[in-house]
């Protein structure tokens, strides 16, 4: 349906310089709030700091932007904390009368450029701002998940909390840079605080052993669970044919997943803001229509756009 | 508690250490075998960027600590790979005999940018009587969590009939010195419990009362049971100035308990204080208390965090 939000068109929001990544919605009565991550101008070391923001769009016309957050919705962590150097991405869910956010917090390291872990925050003002529930991560490192826990996607199905996330597997040297390899994993919880990890990669690779997988968005529809996620090659992913695509898998029980990217039904456009890559899908429903928000070229440098489901065919 | 100091028993400068290590023999921790005692410790190698890497090694003593039998020359446990929690060192290394295996609780170190380092607790097992240890995964069993933001380390694990009890430390904040701008950490002792020795449940609460101001740093708890009373030794210091100022550096603290849950701090009763001169006159740290035959011993480090090795003391009276 087109390009919905271009961050560089904003004025008066110094802290939103470029990028609007990993959109995620919460519905209000008259509008839909789209949370996303943006970046300040890079510092002297050319490193970025990602901050969480939102725009409100009209429920009647999703391309009509009513408001842009005038400050980041979540503070960064203090020195030494897991989220000192960035918050990206975020997954926000309503839970009874609360609005709860799971986000990846970023820190900087000496031997590798960064690390990430998953934090938890809640809003006490109807989603305008969020406060951390603790100064450490709600999902941190474990024996077989040693680093880079990122791109959380939280859902509730059948009175159970589910968290899909990316888990770092290795750091691989590409010329003078180090690139992480990460795979989609899953954890379950009864309260959203104590998480039981499934402890295995749940989506098989199709590109290569070091395929990077992230941002697994799961919906339930027509008797099946459908997962839309992002995947790319490990190296040279700035090249269009090696950069992010949206993959697809389905499951009957949330345990066993069958990958079939050919059924994702969305790929880069011939030209324009999403012609080189598409990634970080988020799915929501409005007036019986299923929509997908996703980021385009260069991992969302020019923001995100909208698609709607035109045709559904049972994948089985 | 009355201790007789038996003096320094290991000085790394007197030995050819393995793994390119040159100085320090930190956090001695013992396992008593039938006819010898194995003391694990961490020494340091200087890496390409001029910073220290801590490696685990051990030295075997006769049962009276009169003489050294041998010093390990091999790799006891490897450091972690790129980006792993224990990439830049393992220190301390807590060992627990448990039937046919020896369990190890490692404190792994990794360097950071805005603060000097972070740490987490890993797990490893030995199936060859403590010569080598195999890691349980490349990540930690106890890392930063919702209410423990960083610097999770210094595990000491005790097995009782049905449970594994862990005392460890976690960091609460990094303080910035008002003049130098240098960031220094604050951490204290906490407790966790497990039924299998690997998955620990924690309460994320500090359990030992401060003696100094609120920024007292407490490290390396070690516990020995004598006639139904549990005696905890640990080290503590000021948050600033502790490297060079004798008045602010590490000393040995003490607390006792009869139920492993409620601890009464009473450093004076602990009976261990700085010597008037010599290798442990400026600092005492990283105590490890254990039974050996009919005796109770304390291994500990002296000046400069163990740069000159460790010594031992014998418990004369538990009154």
Coordinates of C-alpha atoms in Angstrom, one line a residue:
Chain A
X1 CA 0.0 0.0 0.0
X2 CA 3.1 2.2 0.2
X3 CA 5.5 4.1 2.3
X4 CA 3.8 5.2 5.5
X5 CA 6.5 7.0 7.5
X6 CA 9.8 8.7 6.4
X7 CA 11.7 9.9 9.4
X8 CA 13.9 12.4 7.6
X9 CA 10.8 14.4 6.7
X10 CA 10.3 15.3 10.3
X11 CA 11.2 18.7 11.7
X12 CA 11.6 19.6 15.3
X13 CA 12.6 16.1 16.4
X14 CA 16.4 16.2 16.7
X15 CA 16.6 12.8 18.3
X16 CA 14.9 11.2 15.3
X17 CA 17.5 11.7 12.7
X18 CA 17.3 8.7 10.4
X19 CA 15.8 5.3 10.6
X20 CA 12.3 4.2 11.7
X21 CA 12.8 0.5 12.4
X22 CA 10.7 -2.4 13.5
X23 CA 7.2 -0.8 13.7
X24 CA 4.7 -2.3 16.2
X25 CA 1.1 -1.2 16.9
X26 CA -1.2 -0.7 19.8
X27 CA -4.8 0.2 19.0
X28 CA -6.6 3.0 20.7
X29 CA -10.2 4.1 20.1
X30 CA -9.7 6.7 17.4
X31 CA -6.1 6.0 16.4
X32 CA -3.4 3.4 16.1
X33 CA -0.1 4.1 17.8
X34 CA 2.8 2.8 15.9
X35 CA 5.9 2.4 18.0
X36 CA 9.3 2.1 16.3
X37 CA 13.0 2.6 16.9
X38 CA 14.9 5.6 15.6
X39 CA 18.5 6.8 15.7
X40 CA 20.1 10.0 16.8
X41 CA 22.9 11.3 14.7
X42 CA 26.0 9.0 15.0
X43 CA 28.6 10.0 17.6
X44 CA 32.2 10.6 16.9
X45 CA 33.0 6.9 16.8
X46 CA 30.3 6.5 14.1
X47 CA 28.2 4.5 16.5
X48 CA 24.4 5.1 16.7
X49 CA 22.1 5.1 19.7
X50 CA 18.6 3.8 19.0
X51 CA 15.7 5.3 20.9
X52 CA 12.0 4.3 21.0
X53 CA 9.4 6.6 19.5
X54 CA 5.8 6.5 18.2
X55 CA 3.5 8.1 15.7
X56 CA -0.3 8.1 16.0
X57 CA -2.2 7.4 12.8
X58 CA -5.9 7.7 12.2
X59 CA -7.9 4.6 12.5
X60 CA -9.9 5.7 9.4
X61 CA -6.9 6.5 7.3
X62 CA -3.7 4.7 8.4
X63 CA -1.6 7.1 6.2
X64 CA -2.8 10.1 8.1
X65 CA -0.2 10.9 10.8
X66 CA -1.9 12.7 13.8
X67 CA 1.1 13.0 16.2
X68 CA 4.7 12.2 16.6
X69 CA 6.1 11.5 20.1
X70 CA 8.1 14.6 21.2
X71 CA 10.5 12.6 23.4
X72 CA 11.9 9.1 23.6
X73 CA 9.4 6.8 25.4
X74 CA 12.0 5.0 27.4
X75 CA 15.2 6.2 29.1
X76 CA 18.5 4.5 28.4
X77 CA 20.2 2.5 31.1
X78 CA 22.9 3.8 33.4
X79 CA 26.6 3.0 33.0
X80 CA 27.3 -0.7 32.8
X81 CA 23.6 -1.7 32.3
X82 CA 22.5 -3.8 29.4
X83 CA 20.6 -1.0 27.7
X84 CA 23.0 1.9 28.1
X85 CA 23.7 2.4 24.4
X86 CA 20.3 1.8 22.7
X87 CA 16.9 0.4 22.7
X88 CA 15.8 -1.4 19.5
X89 CA 13.5 -3.0 18.7
X90 CA 10.4 -3.0 20.9
X91 CA 7.3 -5.3 21.0
X92 CA 4.4 -3.8 22.9
X93 CA 1.3 -5.6 24.1
X94 CA -1.8 -4.8 26.1
X95 CA -2.3 -7.0 29.2
X96 CA -5.6 -6.2 30.9
X97 CA -5.3 -2.5 31.8
X98 CA -1.5 -2.4 31.4
X99 CA 0.7 -1.7 28.4
X100 CA 3.9 -3.7 28.5
X101 CA 7.0 -3.4 26.4
X102 CA 9.7 -6.0 25.7
X103 CA 12.7 -4.5 24.0
X104 CA 16.3 -5.3 23.2
X105 CA 18.8 -3.2 25.1
X106 CA 22.3 -2.6 23.6
X107 CA 25.7 -2.3 25.3
X108 CA 29.2 -1.9 23.8
X109 CA 32.1 -4.3 24.3
X110 CA 35.8 -4.3 23.6
X111 CA 36.4 -7.5 21.6
X112 CA 33.1 -7.4 19.7
X113 CA 31.3 -4.2 18.9
X114 CA 28.2 -4.8 20.9
X115 CA 25.9 -7.1 22.9
X116 CA 22.2 -7.1 23.5
X117 CA 19.7 -8.6 26.0
X118 CA 15.9 -8.3 26.4
X119 CA 14.4 -5.8 28.8
X120 CA 10.9 -5.3 30.2
X121 CA 9.1 -1.9 30.8
X122 CA 5.6 -0.8 31.6
X123 CA 3.6 2.3 30.9
X124 CA 1.6 4.1 33.6
X125 CA 0.3 6.8 31.3
X126 CA -1.5 5.0 28.6
X127 CA 1.5 4.3 26.4
X128 CA 3.1 7.7 26.2
X129 CA 6.2 6.7 28.3
X130 CA 7.5 3.5 29.8
X131 CA 9.4 2.7 33.0
X132 CA 11.8 -0.3 33.2
X133 CA 10.7 -3.1 35.6
X134 CA 14.3 -3.6 36.6
X135 CA 17.8 -2.4 35.8
X136 CA 18.8 -5.7 34.2
X137 CA 17.3 -7.8 31.4
X138 CA 14.2 -10.0 31.8
X139 CA 15.8 -12.4 29.4
X140 CA 19.6 -12.6 29.7
X141 CA 22.3 -14.9 28.7
X142 CA 22.1 -18.7 29.3
X143 CA 24.4 -21.7 28.7
X144 CA 23.3 -22.2 25.0
X145 CA 22.3 -18.5 24.4
X146 CA 25.6 -16.8 25.1
X147 CA 25.1 -13.4 23.6
X148 CA 22.9 -11.1 21.4
X149 CA 19.4 -11.7 22.6
X150 CA 17.4 -9.4 20.4
X151 CA 14.3 -8.5 18.3
X152 CA 11.7 -9.7 20.9
X153 CA 8.1 -10.3 19.8
X154 CA 5.7 -10.9 22.6
X155 CA 2.3 -12.5 22.2
X156 CA -0.4 -14.1 24.4
X157 CA -2.1 -17.3 23.2
X158 CA -4.3 -19.5 25.2
X159 CA -3.5 -17.8 28.5
X160 CA 0.2 -18.3 28.0
X161 CA 2.9 -15.7 27.1
X162 CA 5.1 -16.4 24.2
X163 CA 8.3 -14.6 23.3
X164 CA 10.1 -15.1 20.0
X165 CA 13.5 -13.6 19.9
X166 CA 16.8 -13.8 18.1
X167 CA 19.7 -15.5 19.9
X168 CA 23.3 -15.1 19.0
X169 CA 25.2 -18.1 17.8
X170 CA 28.6 -16.9 16.8
X171 CA 30.7 -13.9 15.8
X172 CA 32.2 -14.3 12.4
X173 CA 35.0 -12.1 10.9
X174 CA 34.2 -10.4 7.6
X175 CA 37.3 -8.5 6.5
X176 CA 37.8 -5.9 9.1
X177 CA 34.4 -6.3 10.8
X178 CA 32.8 -8.8 13.0
X179 CA 29.3 -10.0 12.1
X180 CA 27.0 -11.8 14.5
X181 CA 25.0 -14.9 13.5
X182 CA 21.6 -15.2 15.2
X183 CA 18.6 -17.5 15.0
X184 CA 15.0 -17.4 16.0
X185 CA 14.2 -19.0 19.4
X186 CA 11.1 -19.1 21.6
X187 CA 10.3 -18.9 25.3
X188 CA 7.1 -19.4 27.2
X189 CA 5.8 -17.8 30.5
X190 CA 2.8 -17.8 32.7
X191 CA 3.4 -14.3 34.0
X192 CA 5.6 -12.5 31.5
X193 CA 8.4 -12.4 34.0
X194 CA 9.8 -15.9 34.4
X195 CA 10.5 -17.4 31.0
X196 CA 11.0 -21.0 30.1
X197 CA 13.2 -21.3 27.0
X198 CA 12.5 -23.9 24.4
X199 CA 16.3 -24.0 24.0
X200 CA 16.6 -24.7 20.3
X201 CA 16.5 -22.9 16.9
X202 CA 13.0 -23.3 15.7
X203 CA 13.3 -22.2 12.0
X204 CA 15.6 -24.2 9.7
X205 CA 18.1 -22.3 7.5
X206 CA 17.6 -21.9 3.8
X207 CA 20.4 -19.6 2.7
X208 CA 23.4 -20.9 4.5
X209 CA 24.5 -22.1 7.9
X210 CA 25.2 -18.6 9.0
X211 CA 21.9 -17.2 7.8
X212 CA 20.7 -14.5 10.2
X213 CA 17.1 -14.7 11.4
X214 CA 15.2 -12.2 13.5
X215 CA 11.8 -10.5 14.3
X216 CA 9.4 -13.5 14.3
X217 CA 5.9 -12.1 14.3
X218 CA 3.2 -14.7 15.0
X219 CA -0.5 -14.5 14.4
X220 CA -3.3 -17.0 14.7
X221 CA -5.7 -17.1 11.8
X222 CA -7.8 -19.7 10.1
X223 CA -6.9 -22.4 12.5
X224 CA -3.1 -22.0 12.2
X225 CA -0.3 -20.0 13.7
X226 CA 1.5 -18.1 11.0
X227 CA 5.0 -16.7 11.5
X228 CA 6.5 -13.9 9.4
X229 CA 10.2 -13.1 10.1
X230 CA 13.3 -11.5 8.6
X231 CA 16.3 -13.4 7.3
X232 CA 19.5 -12.5 5.4
X233 CA 23.0 -13.7 4.5
X234 CA 25.6 -13.2 7.1
X235 CA 28.1 -11.2 5.0
X236 CA 27.7 -8.4 2.5
X237 CA 24.1 -7.8 3.5
X238 CA 24.2 -4.2 2.2
X239 CA 23.9 -5.8 -1.3
X240 CA 20.3 -6.0 -2.3
X241 CA 20.3 -9.7 -3.1
X242 CA 21.9 -10.6 0.2
X243 CA 19.9 -8.3 2.5
X244 CA 16.7 -9.0 4.5
X245 CA 13.7 -10.7 3.1
X246 CA 10.5 -11.7 4.9
X247 CA 10.2 -15.4 5.5
X248 CA 7.2 -17.5 6.5
X249 CA 6.5 -20.6 8.6
X250 CA 3.3 -22.1 10.0
X251 CA 2.5 -24.3 13.0
X252 CA -0.6 -26.0 14.3
X253 CA 0.7 -26.1 17.9
X254 CA 3.3 -23.3 18.3
X255 CA 5.9 -26.1 18.8
X256 CA 6.7 -27.5 15.4
X257 CA 7.1 -25.0 12.6
X258 CA 7.2 -25.6 8.8
X259 CA 9.1 -23.0 6.9
X260 CA 7.9 -22.1 3.4
X261 CA 9.1 -18.7 2.4
X262 CA 7.3 -18.9 -1.0
X263 CA 4.1 -18.4 0.9
X264 CA 5.2 -15.2 2.7
X265 CA 3.5 -13.3 -0.1
X266 CA 5.7 -10.2 0.2
X267 CA 9.0 -9.3 -1.4
X268 CA 10.9 -6.2 -2.5
X269 CA 9.2 -3.8 -4.9
X270 CA 10.6 -3.1 -8.3
X271 CA 11.6 0.4 -7.3
X272 CA 11.4 2.8 -4.5
X273 CA 11.9 2.8 -0.7
X274 CA 11.4 -1.0 -0.4
X275 CA 13.1 -2.2 -3.6
X276 CA 16.2 -3.6 -2.0
X277 CA 15.0 -5.3 1.1
X278 CA 12.0 -5.9 3.3
X279 CA 12.1 -6.9 6.9
X280 CA 10.8 -6.6 10.5
X281 CA 7.2 -7.4 9.7
X282 CA 4.5 -6.5 12.2
X283 CA 0.9 -7.7 11.7
X284 CA -2.3 -6.2 13.0
X285 CA -5.9 -6.3 12.2
X286 CA -8.4 -3.5 11.7
X287 CA -11.9 -3.7 10.4
X288 CA -11.5 -7.3 9.3
X289 CA -8.5 -6.5 7.3
X290 CA -5.1 -8.0 8.1
X291 CA -2.3 -5.4 7.6
X292 CA 1.5 -5.8 7.7
X293 CA 3.9 -2.9 8.6
X294 CA 7.5 -3.6 7.5
X295 CA 10.7 -1.7 7.1
X296 CA 12.3 -1.2 3.7
X297 CA 15.7 -0.6 2.2
X298 CA 18.8 -0.4 4.4
X299 CA 17.1 -1.8 7.5
X300 CA 14.6 1.0 7.7
X301 CA 16.8 4.0 7.0
X302 CA 13.8 5.5 5.2
X303 CA 11.2 4.2 7.6
X304 CA 8.4 1.8 7.1
X305 CA 5.4 1.1 5.0
X306 CA 2.1 -0.8 4.9
X307 CA 0.7 -3.8 3.1
X308 CA -2.6 -5.6 3.4
X309 CA -3.4 -9.2 3.0
X310 CA -5.2 -9.6 -0.3
X311 CA -5.4 -13.3 -0.7
X312 CA -5.2 -16.2 1.8
X313 CA -4.5 -19.7 0.8
X314 CA -4.1 -22.5 3.4
X315 CA -0.4 -23.3 3.4
X316 CA -0.9 -27.0 4.1
Chain B
X1 CA 37.3 -17.6 66.0
X2 CA 41.0 -17.8 66.6
X3 CA 43.4 -18.3 63.7
X4 CA 47.1 -19.1 63.5
X5 CA 48.6 -17.6 60.4
X6 CA 51.0 -20.2 58.9
X7 CA 52.3 -17.7 56.3
X8 CA 52.6 -17.4 52.6
X9 CA 52.7 -20.7 50.8
X10 CA 52.7 -19.8 47.1
X11 CA 54.4 -16.9 45.4
X12 CA 53.9 -16.9 41.6
X13 CA 57.2 -15.1 41.2
X14 CA 59.0 -18.2 42.4
X15 CA 57.5 -20.5 39.8
X16 CA 57.4 -21.0 36.0
X17 CA 53.7 -20.7 35.4
X18 CA 51.8 -22.2 32.5
X19 CA 49.8 -20.3 29.8
X20 CA 52.2 -17.3 29.7
X21 CA 51.2 -16.2 33.1
X22 CA 53.6 -14.1 35.0
X23 CA 52.0 -12.6 38.1
X24 CA 49.2 -13.1 40.5
X25 CA 47.8 -16.2 42.1
X26 CA 44.3 -15.1 43.1
X27 CA 41.5 -16.7 44.9
X28 CA 43.0 -20.0 46.1
X29 CA 40.3 -22.7 46.4
X30 CA 41.0 -26.3 47.5
X31 CA 39.7 -29.8 47.0
X32 CA 41.1 -32.3 49.5
X33 CA 42.0 -35.7 48.0
X34 CA 43.1 -38.8 49.9
X35 CA 46.7 -37.9 50.1
X36 CA 47.1 -34.4 48.8
X37 CA 45.3 -31.1 48.5
X38 CA 44.7 -29.4 45.2
X39 CA 44.6 -25.6 45.3
X40 CA 43.1 -23.9 42.2
X41 CA 43.9 -20.3 41.6
X42 CA 43.9 -17.7 38.8
X43 CA 47.0 -16.2 37.4
X44 CA 47.3 -13.6 34.6
X45 CA 48.7 -13.3 31.1
X46 CA 49.2 -9.9 29.5
X47 CA 47.5 -10.0 26.1
X48 CA 48.2 -8.1 22.8
X49 CA 46.4 -4.9 24.0
X50 CA 48.3 -4.9 27.2
X51 CA 45.4 -6.0 29.4
X52 CA 45.3 -9.0 31.7
X53 CA 43.7 -12.4 30.9
X54 CA 43.0 -14.6 33.9
X55 CA 43.7 -18.3 33.6
X56 CA 42.9 -21.2 36.0
X57 CA 45.7 -23.5 37.2
X58 CA 46.4 -25.5 40.3
X59 CA 49.1 -26.5 42.7
X60 CA 49.1 -29.7 44.8
X61 CA 50.2 -29.8 48.4
X62 CA 50.7 -32.5 51.0
X63 CA 48.0 -32.7 53.5
X64 CA 49.8 -30.5 56.0
X65 CA 50.7 -27.8 53.4
X66 CA 54.4 -28.3 54.2
X67 CA 55.5 -28.8 50.6
X68 CA 54.4 -28.5 47.0
X69 CA 54.0 -31.7 45.2
X70 CA 53.4 -30.3 41.7
X71 CA 52.1 -27.3 39.7
X72 CA 49.8 -27.8 36.7
X73 CA 51.4 -27.2 33.3
X74 CA 48.3 -27.7 31.1
X75 CA 45.1 -25.8 30.4
X76 CA 42.6 -26.7 33.1
X77 CA 39.7 -24.9 31.5
X78 CA 39.8 -22.8 28.3
X79 CA 38.6 -19.2 28.1
X80 CA 35.5 -18.4 26.2
X81 CA 35.3 -17.6 22.5
X82 CA 34.8 -14.2 20.8
X83 CA 31.9 -12.3 22.5
X84 CA 31.4 -14.9 25.3
X85 CA 31.0 -13.9 28.9
X86 CA 34.4 -15.5 29.9
X87 CA 36.4 -14.4 26.9
X88 CA 38.9 -12.3 29.0
X89 CA 39.4 -14.5 32.1
X90 CA 38.1 -16.9 34.6
X91 CA 38.5 -15.8 38.2
X92 CA 37.5 -17.0 40.7
X93 CA 37.1 -20.7 40.2
X94 CA 34.9 -22.5 42.8
X95 CA 35.2 -26.2 43.0
X96 CA 32.8 -28.7 44.6
X97 CA 33.4 -32.5 44.9
X98 CA 30.1 -34.2 44.2
X99 CA 30.3 -38.0 44.0
X100 CA 32.4 -39.1 41.0
X101 CA 32.5 -35.6 39.5
X102 CA 33.9 -32.2 40.5
X103 CA 31.7 -29.3 39.7
X104 CA 33.1 -25.9 39.0
X105 CA 31.4 -22.5 39.2
X106 CA 33.4 -20.0 37.2
X107 CA 33.3 -16.3 37.2
X108 CA 33.9 -15.3 33.6
X109 CA 35.0 -11.8 32.6
X110 CA 34.5 -9.7 29.5
X111 CA 35.6 -6.2 28.7
X112 CA 33.3 -3.4 27.9
X113 CA 33.5 0.2 26.7
X114 CA 31.8 2.5 29.1
X115 CA 32.8 0.5 32.1
X116 CA 35.9 -1.7 32.4
X117 CA 34.2 -5.1 32.5
X118 CA 31.3 -7.3 33.2
X119 CA 31.1 -10.8 34.7
X120 CA 28.7 -13.8 34.9
X121 CA 28.8 -17.2 36.5
X122 CA 29.5 -20.3 34.3
X123 CA 29.4 -24.0 35.1
X124 CA 31.8 -26.8 34.2
X125 CA 32.5 -30.4 35.2
X126 CA 35.5 -32.5 35.6
X127 CA 35.5 -36.2 35.1
X128 CA 39.2 -36.7 35.6
X129 CA 39.6 -35.8 39.2
X130 CA 39.9 -32.1 38.6
X131 CA 42.7 -32.1 36.0
X132 CA 40.5 -30.6 33.3
X133 CA 37.0 -29.2 33.1
X134 CA 34.4 -29.2 30.4
X135 CA 32.0 -26.3 30.1
X136 CA 28.3 -26.6 30.2
X137 CA 27.5 -24.4 27.1
X138 CA 29.3 -21.3 26.0
X139 CA 27.1 -19.0 28.0
X140 CA 26.6 -18.5 31.7
X141 CA 24.2 -20.3 34.2
X142 CA 23.8 -17.1 36.2
X143 CA 24.0 -13.8 34.4
X144 CA 22.5 -10.3 34.7
X145 CA 18.8 -10.5 35.3
X146 CA 15.9 -8.1 36.0
X147 CA 17.2 -7.0 39.4
X148 CA 20.8 -7.9 39.0
X149 CA 22.1 -5.6 36.3
X150 CA 25.8 -6.6 36.0
X151 CA 28.8 -8.2 37.6
X152 CA 27.4 -11.5 38.7
X153 CA 30.2 -13.5 40.1
X154 CA 32.2 -15.0 43.0
X155 CA 30.0 -18.1 43.3
X156 CA 30.6 -20.4 46.3
X157 CA 28.4 -23.6 46.2
X158 CA 27.7 -25.9 49.1
X159 CA 25.7 -29.1 48.9
X160 CA 23.4 -30.2 51.6
X161 CA 21.2 -33.3 51.6
X162 CA 18.7 -32.1 49.0
X163 CA 19.9 -28.8 47.8
X164 CA 22.8 -26.9 46.3
X165 CA 23.2 -23.5 47.9
X166 CA 25.1 -20.7 46.1
X167 CA 26.4 -17.5 47.6
X168 CA 27.6 -15.1 45.0
X169 CA 27.8 -11.4 44.4
X170 CA 26.0 -9.0 41.9
X171 CA 26.7 -5.4 41.1
X172 CA 24.3 -2.6 42.0
X173 CA 25.9 0.4 40.4
X174 CA 28.9 2.0 38.9
X175 CA 30.0 5.1 40.8
X176 CA 31.9 7.9 39.2
X177 CA 34.6 9.4 41.3
X178 CA 33.9 13.1 41.7
X179 CA 37.5 14.2 40.8
X180 CA 39.1 11.6 38.6
X181 CA 35.9 10.6 36.8
X182 CA 37.0 7.0 37.1
X183 CA 34.1 4.5 37.4
X184 CA 34.2 2.0 40.3
X185 CA 31.7 -0.8 40.9
X186 CA 29.6 -1.6 44.0
X187 CA 28.7 -5.3 44.6
X188 CA 27.5 -7.4 47.5
X189 CA 26.7 -10.9 48.6
X190 CA 23.4 -12.6 47.6
X191 CA 22.1 -16.2 47.7
X192 CA 20.6 -18.7 45.3
X193 CA 19.4 -22.2 45.6
X194 CA 19.2 -25.2 43.2
X195 CA 18.1 -28.9 43.2
X196 CA 20.5 -30.0 40.5
X197 CA 23.5 -27.7 40.9
X198 CA 22.9 -26.0 37.5
X199 CA 19.6 -24.2 37.5
X200 CA 19.6 -21.8 40.4
X201 CA 16.7 -19.7 41.8
X202 CA 17.6 -16.4 43.2
X203 CA 16.0 -13.7 45.3
X204 CA 18.2 -10.8 44.1
X205 CA 18.6 -9.5 47.7
X206 CA 21.7 -8.6 49.5
X207 CA 22.0 -10.7 52.6
X208 CA 25.0 -9.4 54.6
X209 CA 24.8 -6.2 56.5
X210 CA 27.2 -3.4 55.6
X211 CA 29.9 -2.4 58.0
X212 CA 31.3 0.5 56.0
X213 CA 29.0 3.0 54.3
X214 CA 26.3 1.9 51.8
X215 CA 28.8 1.6 49.1
X216 CA 30.8 -1.1 50.8
X217 CA 31.8 -3.7 48.3
X218 CA 31.6 -7.4 49.5
X219 CA 33.2 -10.2 47.6
X220 CA 34.0 -13.9 47.5
X221 CA 31.9 -15.6 50.3
X222 CA 33.2 -18.9 51.6
X223 CA 31.4 -21.0 54.2
X224 CA 32.5 -23.8 56.5
X225 CA 30.3 -25.7 59.0
X226 CA 31.6 -26.5 62.4
X227 CA 29.4 -28.3 64.9
X228 CA 26.2 -27.0 63.5
X229 CA 27.2 -23.4 63.0
X230 CA 28.0 -22.0 59.5
X231 CA 30.9 -19.6 59.4
X232 CA 31.0 -17.3 56.4
X233 CA 34.2 -15.5 55.5
X234 CA 34.4 -12.9 52.7
X235 CA 36.3 -9.8 51.8
X236 CA 35.0 -6.2 51.8
X237 CA 36.4 -2.8 51.0
X238 CA 35.5 0.8 50.2
X239 CA 34.2 1.7 46.8
X240 CA 37.1 4.2 46.1
X241 CA 40.7 4.3 47.0
X242 CA 41.0 0.6 47.7
X243 CA 43.9 -0.1 45.4
X244 CA 46.4 2.1 47.2
X245 CA 45.0 3.1 50.5
X246 CA 45.4 0.4 53.2
X247 CA 42.5 1.9 55.2
X248 CA 40.2 1.4 52.2
X249 CA 41.4 -1.9 50.8
X250 CA 40.1 -5.4 51.2
X251 CA 39.9 -6.9 54.6
X252 CA 38.3 -10.2 55.7
X253 CA 34.8 -10.0 57.0
X254 CA 32.8 -12.6 58.9
X255 CA 29.2 -13.7 59.5
X256 CA 27.7 -16.7 61.1
X257 CA 24.4 -18.6 60.8
X258 CA 22.7 -21.7 62.1
X259 CA 20.3 -22.1 59.2
X260 CA 22.2 -20.9 56.1
X261 CA 19.6 -18.1 55.7
X262 CA 20.0 -15.6 58.5
X263 CA 23.5 -14.2 58.9
X264 CA 24.9 -12.2 61.7
X265 CA 27.8 -10.1 60.7
X266 CA 30.6 -9.8 63.3
X267 CA 34.0 -9.1 61.8
X268 CA 35.7 -8.8 65.1
X269 CA 34.6 -12.4 66.0
X270 CA 36.0 -13.6 62.6
X271 CA 39.5 -13.3 64.0
X272 CA 41.3 -12.4 60.8
X273 CA 43.1 -9.1 60.5
X274 CA 46.0 -7.5 58.6
X275 CA 49.5 -8.5 59.7
X276 CA 51.8 -5.7 61.0
X277 CA 54.2 -6.2 58.2
X278 CA 54.8 -8.5 55.2
X279 CA 52.9 -10.0 52.4
X280 CA 49.4 -9.6 54.0
X281 CA 50.0 -6.3 55.9
X282 CA 48.3 -4.0 53.4
X283 CA 45.4 -6.1 52.2
X284 CA 43.7 -9.4 52.8
X285 CA 41.2 -10.8 50.3
X286 CA 39.5 -13.8 48.6
X287 CA 39.3 -16.2 51.6
X288 CA 38.5 -19.9 51.2
X289 CA 37.7 -21.9 54.3
X290 CA 37.6 -25.7 54.4
X291 CA 38.1 -28.9 56.4
X292 CA 41.3 -31.0 55.9
X293 CA 41.6 -34.0 58.2
X294 CA 40.9 -32.7 61.7
X295 CA 41.8 -29.1 60.9
X296 CA 40.0 -26.1 59.4
X297 CA 42.1 -23.9 57.2
X298 CA 41.7 -20.6 55.5
X299 CA 43.5 -19.9 52.2
X300 CA 43.6 -16.2 51.3
X301 CA 45.4 -13.6 49.3
X302 CA 47.5 -10.7 50.6
X303 CA 48.7 -7.4 49.2
X304 CA 47.8 -6.1 45.8
X305 CA 44.9 -8.6 45.3
X306 CA 47.2 -11.6 45.3
X307 CA 50.0 -10.3 43.1
X308 CA 52.4 -12.1 45.4
X309 CA 50.3 -15.2 45.8
X310 CA 48.5 -16.7 48.8
X311 CA 48.9 -17.9 52.3
X312 CA 47.2 -20.1 54.8
X313 CA 45.9 -20.0 58.3
X314 CA 44.8 -22.7 60.7
X315 CA 41.8 -22.5 62.9
X316 CA 42.9 -22.8 66.5
X317 CA 39.5 -22.3 68.2
X318 CA 36.0 -21.8 66.9
X319 CA 35.0 -19.9 70.0

